[in-house]
Amino acid sequence: MPQPQLNEAILRSLASDQSFSRGQEYFHSGAVLRLEKRGDTLLARIEGSEYQLYEVTVELDAGGIVDAECTCPYNWGGYCKHIVAAVLAYIHRPDQVTERPPVAALLAGLDRDTVLALLADLIDEHPHLADWLEVEVAALKEQASQKVSAGPRARRVPLDPTPFRRQAQGILRGAEDWEAVSGVASQFQELVARVEPFLAAGDGRNALVILEAITEVYVDQWFEFDDSDGELGG
């Protein structure tokens, strides 16, 4: 990929004046502790004001920044100070960027059994990923069944709602505090999108199973978040 078109003027336009100023302070104070790039993805670890570490992920292309996320609870418009600090480090200190191979390249030379063993080890280390995997596999199987059939058909076996419910609960547990509304809303939107293959197959019953599992968790706990901007309720 050609070098992304990035400079301070572009970055400044993507953040508030306060976030940009604070991000500059973080950058110059050495708060960017890790900076690495895997393919088109920039990964950074930033030390916060109270010695808390935040993880920044920036997706790049030849035109610049495609998307950027941070594990901090910032939700007041534009990129947060941690993202600003990470991108400033990428712009001004390219020698500090560690180049890593993309995950796809790491796996490309491995056989199927080895990849499956690695995946099993990963889930053993991070059990919550099992729910994510179960949700993804269900959606992929539904898409595959549509391709091999003459037309959309409803799935006969009812889905287990448990992994969808657990993943919804995990999204809420992962929110650092009541201010992390934007991240919660976007993650729920991604989870709800898992019903699309079932709707396309005419399987309204299982689509409803998924939606009920997600919305039960959502409705039970949404009031714990500050939704003054209407992102959760809208």
Backbone as JSON, one array per atom type, in Angstrom:
{
  "sequence": "MPQPQLNEAILRSLASDQSFSRGQEYFHSGAVLRLEKRGDTLLARIEGSEYQLYEVTVELDAGGIVDAECTCPYNWGGYCKHIVAAVLAYIHRPDQVTERPPVAALLAGLDRDTVLALLADLIDEHPHLADWLEVEVAALKEQASQKVSAGPRARRVPLDPTPFRRQAQGILRGAEDWEAVSGVASQFQELVARVEPFLAAGDGRNALVILEAITEVYVDQWFEFDDSDGELGG",
  "N": [[0.84, -1.2, 0.0], [0.54, 2.24, -0.85], [2.19, 4.98, 0.88], [0.18, 6.35, 3.42], [-1.7, 9.39, 3.04], [-1.08, 11.64, 5.23], [-1.06, 14.28, 7.55], [-0.46, 16.93, 9.95], [-2.44, 18.87, 9.6], [-4.59, 17.5, 8.41], [-5.13, 15.65, 10.45], [-5.81, 17.4, 12.52], [-8.25, 18.34, 11.62], [-9.89, 16.26, 12.18], [-10.33, 16.07, 14.85], [-11.37, 17.63, 17.94], [-10.4, 20.98, 18.98], [-9.44, 20.94, 21.6], [-8.94, 18.19, 22.06], [-6.98, 17.75, 20.12], [-4.93, 19.44, 21.02], [-4.38, 18.31, 23.55], [-3.61, 15.81, 22.71], [-1.25, 16.41, 21.35], [0.31, 17.14, 23.56], [0.46, 14.68, 24.9], [1.84, 13.19, 22.99], [4.35, 14.57, 22.83], [5.22, 14.23, 25.42], [5.94, 11.63, 25.59], [4.02, 9.64, 25.91], [3.16, 7.71, 24.17], [3.56, 4.48, 24.14], [3.83, 2.14, 22.7], [4.07, 1.33, 19.29], [3.0, -0.03, 16.44], [2.62, -1.59, 13.22], [0.45, -3.48, 11.33], [0.02, -4.63, 8.31], [-2.49, -2.74, 6.95], [-3.19, -1.67, 9.34], [-2.72, 0.32, 12.16], [-1.4, 0.06, 15.36], [-1.44, 1.1, 18.7], [-0.24, 1.79, 22.01], [-1.16, 3.75, 24.65], [-0.24, 5.77, 27.38], [-2.35, 6.91, 29.87], [-3.6, 9.83, 31.69], [-3.76, 9.07, 34.33], [-2.04, 6.97, 34.6], [-3.23, 4.84, 33.39], [-3.53, 2.44, 30.82], [-4.27, 2.75, 27.39], [-5.62, 1.34, 24.43], [-5.11, 1.88, 21.04], [-6.47, 1.72, 17.8], [-5.96, 2.13, 14.42], [-7.23, 2.28, 11.23], [-5.87, 2.32, 8.04], [-5.54, 3.69, 4.7], [-4.49, 4.42, 1.31], [-5.44, 6.98, 1.1], [-5.44, 8.03, 3.62], [-6.71, 8.13, 6.94], [-9.01, 5.61, 7.58], [-10.63, 4.63, 9.61], [-10.79, 4.9, 13.19], [-10.21, 3.82, 16.51], [-10.45, 3.84, 20.1], [-9.79, 2.55, 23.36], [-10.58, 4.16, 25.41], [-13.14, 6.06, 27.21], [-14.02, 8.29, 25.76], [-16.39, 10.47, 24.24], [-17.2, 12.8, 22.81], [-17.22, 13.93, 20.28], [-15.32, 13.82, 17.31], [-11.88, 12.59, 17.06], [-10.26, 11.12, 19.91], [-7.81, 12.29, 22.38], [-5.88, 10.32, 22.66], [-5.87, 8.88, 20.27], [-5.06, 10.96, 18.6], [-2.45, 11.42, 19.62], [-1.24, 8.96, 18.97], [-1.34, 8.96, 16.13], [0.13, 11.26, 15.56], [2.63, 10.39, 16.44], [3.06, 8.4, 14.56], [3.24, 9.93, 12.24], [5.43, 11.7, 12.72], [7.5, 10.23, 13.83], [8.42, 7.9, 12.29], [10.44, 6.02, 12.42], [10.09, 4.76, 14.8], [8.06, 3.04, 14.48], [7.11, -0.25, 14.55], [7.17, -2.7, 12.18], [4.93, -5.25, 11.5], [3.95, -8.5, 10.31], [0.85, -8.9, 8.51], [-2.04, -10.52, 9.96], [-3.29, -12.36, 8.26], [-1.18, -13.05, 6.57], [0.5, -14.33, 8.35], [-0.92, -16.64, 8.86], [-1.16, -17.82, 6.39], [0.69, -19.78, 5.44], [0.15, -22.03, 6.9], [-1.26, -25.26, 7.66], [-4.66, -26.58, 7.68], [-5.29, -27.98, 10.09], [-3.4, -26.99, 11.87], [-4.09, -24.28, 12.0], [-6.64, -24.52, 13.14], [-5.92, -25.6, 15.61], [-4.48, -23.48, 16.69], [-6.54, -21.59, 16.9], [-8.17, -22.87, 18.76], [-6.46, -22.84, 20.98], [-6.3, -20.08, 21.37], [-8.93, -19.48, 22.15], [-9.05, -20.95, 24.48], [-7.37, -19.4, 26.05], [-8.75, -17.02, 26.03], [-11.72, -17.2, 26.92], [-14.15, -15.82, 26.44], [-14.23, -15.37, 23.74], [-15.37, -17.54, 22.58], [-18.13, -17.25, 22.48], [-18.35, -15.18, 20.59], [-17.29, -16.57, 18.37], [-19.19, -18.6, 18.03], [-21.45, -17.14, 17.3], [-20.56, -15.98, 14.88], [-20.06, -18.29, 13.33], [-22.63, -19.4, 13.12], [-23.9, -17.45, 11.53], [-22.33, -17.61, 9.2], [-22.81, -20.25, 8.38], [-25.49, -20.08, 7.75], [-25.41, -18.33, 5.58], [-23.96, -19.93, 3.8], [-25.76, -22.03, 3.39], [-27.74, -20.78, 1.93], [-26.48, -20.37, -0.5], [-26.14, -22.93, -1.58], [-28.69, -23.85, -1.86], [-31.73, -23.82, -3.86], [-33.18, -21.53, -3.48], [-34.1, -19.04, -0.97], [-34.48, -20.54, 2.21], [-36.07, -21.59, 5.19], [-34.39, -22.2, 8.24], [-34.45, -25.31, 9.87], [-33.64, -26.22, 12.36], [-33.78, -24.85, 15.54], [-32.05, -21.95, 16.7], [-29.6, -21.61, 19.32], [-30.0, -19.19, 21.71], [-28.14, -18.4, 23.56], [-25.25, -17.76, 23.03], [-25.52, -15.32, 21.67], [-26.8, -13.74, 23.56], [-24.84, -13.72, 25.57], [-22.76, -12.44, 24.24], [-23.84, -9.91, 23.9], [-24.04, -9.16, 26.57], [-21.35, -9.11, 27.13], [-20.5, -6.91, 25.64], [-21.58, -4.78, 27.08], [-20.34, -5.16, 29.55], [-17.76, -4.64, 28.76], [-17.68, -1.92, 28.39], [-16.13, 0.88, 29.7], [-17.13, 2.84, 31.44], [-20.1, 4.75, 32.32], [-20.07, 6.66, 30.35], [-19.32, 5.67, 27.94], [-20.88, 5.54, 25.49], [-21.03, 5.69, 22.64], [-19.35, 3.66, 21.61], [-20.63, 1.38, 22.66], [-23.14, 1.5, 21.38], [-22.41, 1.2, 18.63], [-21.25, -1.35, 18.64], [-23.43, -2.93, 19.38], [-25.02, -2.52, 17.12], [-23.51, -3.85, 15.19], [-23.73, -6.45, 16.18], [-26.5, -6.91, 16.0], [-26.7, -6.93, 13.26], [-26.13, -9.51, 12.59], [-28.42, -10.91, 12.16], [-29.14, -10.68, 9.54], [-28.42, -12.69, 7.48], [-30.26, -14.69, 8.18], [-32.75, -13.47, 7.88], [-32.63, -13.01, 5.15], [-32.81, -15.59, 4.27], [-35.38, -16.15, 4.77], [-35.92, -17.0, 7.29], [-37.51, -16.16, 9.68], [-38.13, -16.96, 12.26], [-35.74, -17.76, 13.62], [-34.31, -15.42, 13.31], [-35.79, -13.8, 14.96], [-35.26, -15.05, 17.4], [-32.56, -14.38, 17.77], [-32.72, -11.55, 17.88], [-34.38, -11.17, 20.11], [-32.78, -12.19, 22.17], [-30.67, -10.37, 22.17], [-31.95, -7.87, 22.55], [-33.18, -8.17, 25.04], [-31.06, -8.06, 26.87], [-30.09, -5.55, 26.23], [-32.26, -3.77, 26.78], [-32.59, -4.23, 29.49], [-30.31, -3.05, 30.61], [-29.68, -0.59, 29.44], [-30.33, 1.83, 30.65], [-28.32, 2.41, 32.41], [-26.43, 3.89, 31.19], [-25.23, 7.08, 30.01], [-27.29, 8.56, 27.92], [-27.78, 10.99, 26.68], [-27.41, 12.05, 24.18], [-28.95, 10.46, 22.62], [-28.05, 8.14, 21.31], [-28.24, 5.45, 22.07], [-30.95, 5.09, 22.53], [-32.03, 5.83, 20.12]],
  "CA": [[0.0, 0.0, 0.0], [1.3, 3.5, -0.81], [2.2, 5.66, 2.17], [-1.04, 7.14, 3.61], [-1.58, 10.84, 3.01], [-1.39, 12.11, 6.57], [-0.27, 15.37, 8.1], [-1.11, 17.5, 11.13], [-3.64, 19.6, 9.2], [-5.65, 16.51, 8.25], [-5.45, 15.13, 11.77], [-6.47, 18.46, 13.28], [-9.63, 18.45, 11.15], [-10.63, 15.09, 12.64], [-10.43, 16.13, 16.31], [-11.66, 18.96, 18.49], [-9.19, 21.73, 19.32], [-8.94, 20.48, 22.89], [-8.37, 16.85, 21.9], [-5.74, 17.85, 19.37], [-3.92, 20.04, 21.9], [-4.0, 17.33, 24.57], [-2.89, 14.75, 22.01], [0.11, 16.91, 21.15], [1.0, 17.04, 24.85], [0.74, 13.26, 25.13], [2.89, 12.79, 22.05], [5.63, 15.16, 23.2], [5.63, 13.76, 26.75], [6.35, 10.24, 25.5], [2.95, 8.76, 26.38], [2.97, 6.63, 23.2], [4.48, 3.45, 24.62], [4.02, 1.11, 21.67], [3.56, 1.74, 17.98], [3.3, -1.05, 15.44], [1.74, -1.58, 12.05], [0.22, -4.78, 10.7], [-0.69, -4.35, 7.07], [-3.1, -1.4, 6.92], [-3.66, -1.35, 10.69], [-1.76, 0.89, 13.11], [-1.75, -0.28, 16.74], [-0.65, 1.89, 19.64], [-0.59, 1.76, 23.43], [-0.96, 5.11, 25.17], [-0.38, 5.92, 28.82], [-3.28, 7.98, 30.19], [-3.21, 10.8, 32.71], [-3.69, 8.4, 35.63], [-1.21, 5.78, 34.37], [-4.01, 3.78, 32.78], [-3.13, 2.22, 29.44], [-5.34, 2.7, 26.4], [-5.23, 0.73, 23.16], [-5.6, 2.62, 19.88], [-6.43, 1.01, 16.52], [-6.22, 3.06, 13.31], [-7.24, 1.64, 9.92], [-5.32, 3.26, 7.06], [-5.41, 3.35, 3.29], [-3.65, 5.4, 0.62], [-6.0, 8.31, 1.28], [-5.29, 8.48, 5.0], [-7.37, 7.35, 7.98], [-10.32, 5.07, 7.26], [-11.37, 4.56, 10.87], [-9.91, 4.87, 14.36], [-10.91, 3.52, 17.76], [-9.64, 3.83, 21.31], [-10.5, 1.9, 24.46], [-11.0, 5.15, 26.4], [-14.58, 6.33, 27.11], [-14.3, 9.59, 25.14], [-17.56, 10.45, 23.36], [-17.63, 14.19, 22.67], [-17.02, 14.42, 18.92], [-13.96, 13.75, 16.78], [-10.98, 11.62, 17.67], [-9.79, 11.45, 21.26], [-6.41, 12.7, 22.49], [-4.99, 9.16, 22.53], [-5.74, 8.64, 18.83], [-4.23, 12.06, 18.09], [-1.06, 11.16, 20.0], [-0.75, 7.82, 18.2], [-1.15, 9.34, 14.73], [1.27, 12.18, 15.53], [3.85, 9.58, 16.53], [3.21, 7.72, 13.27], [3.65, 10.93, 11.24], [6.7, 12.37, 13.0], [8.55, 9.3, 14.27], [8.22, 6.62, 11.59], [11.47, 5.06, 12.81], [9.65, 4.07, 16.0], [6.97, 2.13, 14.12], [7.53, -1.63, 14.32], [6.37, -3.34, 11.14], [4.58, -6.64, 11.77], [3.19, -9.08, 9.2], [-0.6, -9.02, 8.73], [-2.45, -11.82, 10.49], [-3.54, -13.26, 7.13], [0.12, -13.53, 6.09], [1.0, -15.27, 9.35], [-1.66, -17.9, 8.77], [-1.21, -18.3, 5.01], [1.5, -20.96, 5.2], [-0.19, -23.1, 7.84], [-2.34, -26.15, 7.21], [-5.95, -26.4, 8.35], [-5.26, -28.48, 11.46], [-2.6, -26.07, 12.69], [-4.9, -23.08, 12.23], [-7.68, -24.88, 14.09], [-5.29, -25.75, 16.92], [-4.18, -22.12, 17.18], [-7.81, -20.98, 17.28], [-8.59, -23.5, 20.01], [-5.6, -22.3, 22.04], [-6.7, -18.69, 21.61], [-10.19, -19.47, 22.9], [-8.72, -21.41, 25.83], [-6.78, -18.26, 26.76], [-9.76, -15.95, 26.11], [-12.97, -17.95, 26.76], [-15.27, -15.02, 25.93], [-14.23, -15.41, 22.28], [-16.19, -18.67, 22.14], [-19.45, -16.72, 22.12], [-18.18, -14.48, 19.31], [-17.1, -17.57, 17.33], [-20.45, -19.29, 17.79], [-22.31, -16.21, 16.56], [-20.04, -15.86, 13.52], [-20.24, -19.57, 12.63], [-24.05, -19.52, 12.8], [-24.18, -16.57, 10.39], [-21.65, -18.14, 8.02], [-23.52, -21.46, 7.95], [-26.74, -19.66, 7.13], [-25.05, -17.8, 4.26], [-23.57, -21.06, 2.95], [-26.95, -22.8, 3.05], [-28.44, -20.04, 0.89], [-25.76, -20.52, -1.77], [-26.29, -24.28, -2.13], [-30.1, -24.14, -2.09], [-32.3, -23.15, -5.03], [-33.68, -20.23, -3.04], [-34.12, -18.9, 0.47], [-35.26, -21.53, 2.94], [-35.97, -21.4, 6.63], [-33.61, -23.18, 8.99], [-35.36, -26.14, 10.65], [-33.13, -26.37, 13.72], [-33.78, -23.55, 16.22], [-30.76, -21.48, 17.22], [-29.43, -21.4, 20.75], [-29.8, -17.75, 21.9], [-27.15, -18.13, 24.62], [-24.05, -17.0, 22.63], [-25.89, -13.94, 21.33], [-27.05, -13.05, 24.83], [-23.56, -13.53, 26.25], [-21.98, -11.42, 23.54], [-24.45, -8.62, 24.25], [-23.61, -8.86, 27.95], [-19.92, -8.78, 27.08], [-20.35, -5.54, 25.15], [-21.88, -3.86, 28.18], [-19.28, -5.29, 30.55], [-16.53, -4.07, 28.22], [-17.73, -0.46, 28.46], [-15.38, 1.24, 30.89], [-18.0, 3.56, 32.36], [-21.38, 5.16, 31.76], [-19.91, 7.63, 29.27], [-18.86, 5.0, 26.72], [-22.11, 5.25, 24.77], [-20.85, 5.53, 21.2], [-18.81, 2.33, 21.35], [-21.67, 0.4, 22.97], [-24.15, 1.55, 20.32], [-21.89, 0.65, 17.38], [-21.06, -2.8, 18.8], [-24.75, -3.55, 19.32], [-25.45, -2.49, 15.73], [-22.81, -4.94, 14.51], [-24.29, -7.72, 16.63], [-27.84, -7.03, 15.42], [-26.54, -7.23, 11.83], [-25.99, -10.96, 12.42], [-29.71, -11.49, 11.79], [-29.39, -10.48, 8.12], [-28.48, -13.93, 6.69], [-31.47, -15.44, 8.52], [-33.86, -12.77, 7.23], [-32.5, -13.24, 3.7], [-33.22, -16.97, 4.01], [-36.77, -16.31, 5.14], [-35.97, -17.66, 8.6], [-37.9, -15.16, 10.65], [-38.15, -17.5, 13.62], [-34.42, -17.68, 14.24], [-33.96, -14.0, 13.38], [-36.44, -13.3, 16.17], [-34.52, -15.6, 18.54], [-31.36, -13.55, 17.93], [-33.1, -10.19, 18.29], [-34.89, -11.21, 21.48], [-31.65, -12.39, 23.09], [-29.9, -9.12, 22.24], [-32.73, -6.75, 23.09], [-33.43, -8.38, 26.47], [-29.9, -7.52, 27.58], [-30.02, -4.12, 25.92], [-33.31, -3.05, 27.5], [-32.36, -4.37, 30.93], [-29.17, -2.31, 31.13], [-29.36, 0.65, 28.72], [-30.53, 3.0, 31.51], [-27.12, 2.67, 33.2], [-25.53, 4.72, 30.39], [-25.64, 8.44, 29.7], [-27.75, 8.59, 26.53], [-28.33, 12.33, 26.44], [-27.36, 12.31, 22.74], [-29.92, 9.6, 21.95], [-27.44, 7.11, 20.47], [-28.74, 4.14, 22.45], [-32.4, 5.04, 22.42], [-32.49, 6.24, 18.8]],
  "C": [[0.87, 1.24, 0.0], [1.22, 4.14, 0.56], [0.93, 6.51, 2.32], [-0.76, 8.64, 3.59], [-2.04, 11.4, 4.36], [-0.48, 13.27, 6.94], [-1.06, 15.98, 9.26], [-2.4, 18.24, 10.77], [-4.83, 18.65, 9.04], [-6.1, 15.99, 9.6], [-6.22, 16.15, 12.6], [-7.95, 18.58, 12.89], [-10.51, 17.31, 11.67], [-10.82, 15.06, 14.15], [-10.82, 17.53, 16.74], [-10.35, 19.67, 18.82], [-8.58, 21.23, 20.63], [-8.29, 19.11, 22.78], [-7.05, 16.91, 21.15], [-4.62, 18.4, 20.24], [-3.44, 19.05, 22.95], [-3.23, 16.17, 23.93], [-1.46, 15.15, 21.71], [0.93, 16.79, 22.44], [1.38, 15.6, 25.15], [1.89, 12.79, 24.25], [4.25, 13.3, 22.5], [6.13, 14.68, 24.56], [6.04, 12.29, 26.75], [5.3, 9.25, 25.97], [2.65, 7.63, 25.4], [4.01, 5.55, 23.5], [4.77, 2.37, 23.6], [3.39, 1.59, 20.39], [3.97, 0.69, 16.97], [2.24, -1.05, 14.35], [1.67, -2.98, 11.48], [-0.62, -4.54, 9.45], [-1.18, -2.92, 7.05], [-3.56, -0.94, 8.3], [-2.52, -0.86, 11.57], [-2.27, 0.61, 14.52], [-0.85, 0.51, 17.68], [-1.15, 1.66, 21.06], [-0.2, 3.1, 24.02], [-1.15, 5.11, 26.69], [-1.26, 7.13, 29.12], [-2.79, 8.85, 31.33], [-3.09, 10.19, 34.09], [-2.99, 7.05, 35.5], [-2.02, 4.58, 33.87], [-3.61, 3.67, 31.32], [-4.35, 2.11, 28.54], [-4.79, 2.14, 25.08], [-5.91, 1.48, 22.01], [-5.44, 1.76, 18.63], [-6.82, 1.99, 15.42], [-6.14, 2.28, 12.0], [-6.85, 2.68, 8.87], [-5.53, 2.76, 5.63], [-4.61, 4.47, 2.63], [-4.15, 6.83, 0.82], [-5.88, 8.86, 2.68], [-5.98, 7.55, 5.98], [-8.76, 6.92, 7.52], [-11.21, 5.06, 8.5], [-10.36, 4.52, 12.01], [-10.74, 4.64, 15.61], [-9.92, 3.55, 18.91], [-10.46, 3.2, 22.43], [-10.9, 2.88, 25.56], [-12.49, 5.46, 26.21], [-14.96, 7.63, 26.42], [-15.46, 9.5, 24.16], [-18.1, 11.86, 23.13], [-17.31, 14.77, 21.29], [-15.57, 14.41, 18.48], [-13.13, 12.71, 17.5], [-10.5, 12.09, 19.03], [-8.31, 11.81, 21.24], [-5.45, 11.54, 22.31], [-4.78, 8.8, 21.06], [-4.86, 9.71, 18.2], [-2.76, 11.81, 18.39], [-0.46, 10.03, 19.18], [-0.44, 8.21, 16.76], [-0.01, 10.35, 14.59], [2.59, 11.42, 15.6], [4.12, 8.86, 15.21], [3.72, 8.69, 12.2], [5.09, 11.38, 11.46], [7.83, 11.43, 13.42], [8.37, 7.93, 13.62], [9.26, 5.57, 11.95], [11.09, 4.28, 14.06], [8.5, 3.09, 15.74], [7.55, 0.75, 13.82], [6.61, -2.26, 13.29], [6.17, -4.82, 11.47], [3.82, -7.21, 10.57], [1.7, -9.11, 9.51], [-0.95, -10.42, 9.22], [-2.68, -12.82, 9.36], [-2.24, -13.85, 6.59], [0.71, -14.54, 7.06], [0.35, -16.65, 9.2], [-1.57, -18.57, 7.4], [-0.45, -19.6, 4.79], [1.18, -22.14, 6.08], [-1.3, -23.98, 7.29], [-3.57, -25.97, 8.1], [-5.9, -26.83, 9.82], [-4.48, -27.56, 12.38], [-3.38, -24.81, 13.01], [-6.0, -23.36, 13.25], [-7.12, -25.03, 15.5], [-4.96, -24.39, 17.53], [-5.46, -21.42, 17.65], [-8.31, -21.55, 18.6], [-7.76, -22.99, 21.19], [-5.99, -20.87, 22.4], [-7.97, -18.61, 22.45], [-9.98, -20.0, 24.31], [-8.18, -20.26, 26.67], [-7.81, -17.14, 26.98], [-11.14, -16.58, 25.89], [-14.14, -17.14, 26.21], [-15.34, -15.02, 24.41], [-15.08, -16.56, 21.74], [-17.58, -18.21, 21.73], [-19.4, -15.99, 20.79], [-18.09, -15.49, 18.17], [-18.42, -18.27, 17.0], [-21.42, -18.43, 16.99], [-21.87, -16.12, 15.1], [-20.28, -17.13, 12.71], [-21.7, -19.75, 12.23], [-24.41, -18.68, 11.58], [-23.56, -17.11, 9.11], [-22.36, -19.39, 7.49], [-24.82, -21.1, 7.25], [-26.48, -19.1, 5.73], [-24.7, -18.93, 3.3], [-24.79, -21.86, 2.51], [-27.76, -22.12, 1.95], [-27.8, -20.27, -0.48], [-26.01, -21.89, -2.4], [-27.75, -24.62, -2.42], [-30.6, -23.37, -3.3], [-32.8, -21.76, -4.69], [-33.66, -20.16, -1.54], [-34.98, -19.98, 1.13], [-35.05, -21.31, 4.42], [-35.17, -22.53, 7.27], [-34.57, -23.97, 9.88], [-34.92, -26.24, 12.11], [-33.11, -25.0, 14.39], [-32.4, -23.21, 16.77], [-30.78, -21.42, 18.74], [-29.16, -19.9, 20.96], [-28.66, -17.4, 22.85], [-25.93, -17.35, 24.14], [-24.35, -15.56, 22.25], [-26.13, -13.12, 22.59], [-25.73, -12.74, 25.54], [-22.72, -12.46, 25.57], [-22.53, -10.03, 23.81], [-24.04, -8.2, 25.66], [-22.15, -8.46, 27.98], [-19.67, -7.37, 26.58], [-20.57, -4.54, 26.28], [-20.82, -3.95, 29.28], [-18.0, -4.63, 30.08], [-16.51, -2.56, 28.23], [-17.12, -0.01, 29.77], [-16.21, 2.03, 31.89], [-19.24, 4.03, 31.61], [-21.26, 6.14, 30.62], [-19.58, 6.97, 27.93], [-20.02, 4.61, 25.82], [-21.87, 4.91, 23.31], [-20.34, 4.14, 20.86], [-19.83, 1.24, 21.6], [-22.69, 0.34, 21.84], [-23.64, 0.9, 19.03], [-21.69, -0.86, 17.47], [-22.4, -3.53, 18.79], [-25.28, -3.57, 17.89], [-24.8, -3.61, 14.94], [-23.39, -6.3, 14.9], [-25.68, -7.95, 16.04], [-27.76, -7.39, 13.94], [-26.4, -8.72, 11.56], [-27.32, -11.63, 12.04], [-29.92, -11.47, 10.28], [-29.41, -11.77, 7.29], [-29.75, -14.74, 6.95], [-32.71, -14.8, 7.88], [-33.84, -13.02, 5.73], [-32.96, -14.65, 3.33], [-34.68, -17.21, 4.35], [-36.96, -16.98, 6.49], [-36.27, -16.63, 9.69], [-37.87, -15.66, 12.08], [-36.81, -17.36, 14.3], [-33.9, -16.24, 14.27], [-34.55, -13.39, 14.64], [-35.74, -13.81, 17.43], [-33.29, -14.75, 18.83], [-31.73, -12.18, 18.49], [-33.62, -10.16, 19.72], [-33.76, -11.34, 22.48], [-30.87, -11.1, 23.28], [-30.68, -8.02, 22.94], [-33.06, -6.93, 24.57], [-32.29, -7.79, 27.3], [-29.85, -6.01, 27.43], [-31.0, -3.32, 26.76], [-33.07, -3.09, 29.0], [-31.3, -3.4, 31.46], [-28.91, -0.97, 30.46], [-29.46, 1.88, 29.61], [-29.31, 3.33, 32.35], [-26.15, 3.6, 32.47], [-26.12, 6.11, 30.17], [-25.99, 8.52, 28.22], [-28.37, 9.93, 26.18], [-28.31, 12.69, 24.95], [-28.31, 11.42, 21.94], [-29.34, 8.49, 21.13], [-27.97, 5.73, 20.79], [-30.25, 4.03, 22.24], [-32.92, 5.33, 21.03], [-32.57, 5.12, 17.81]]
}
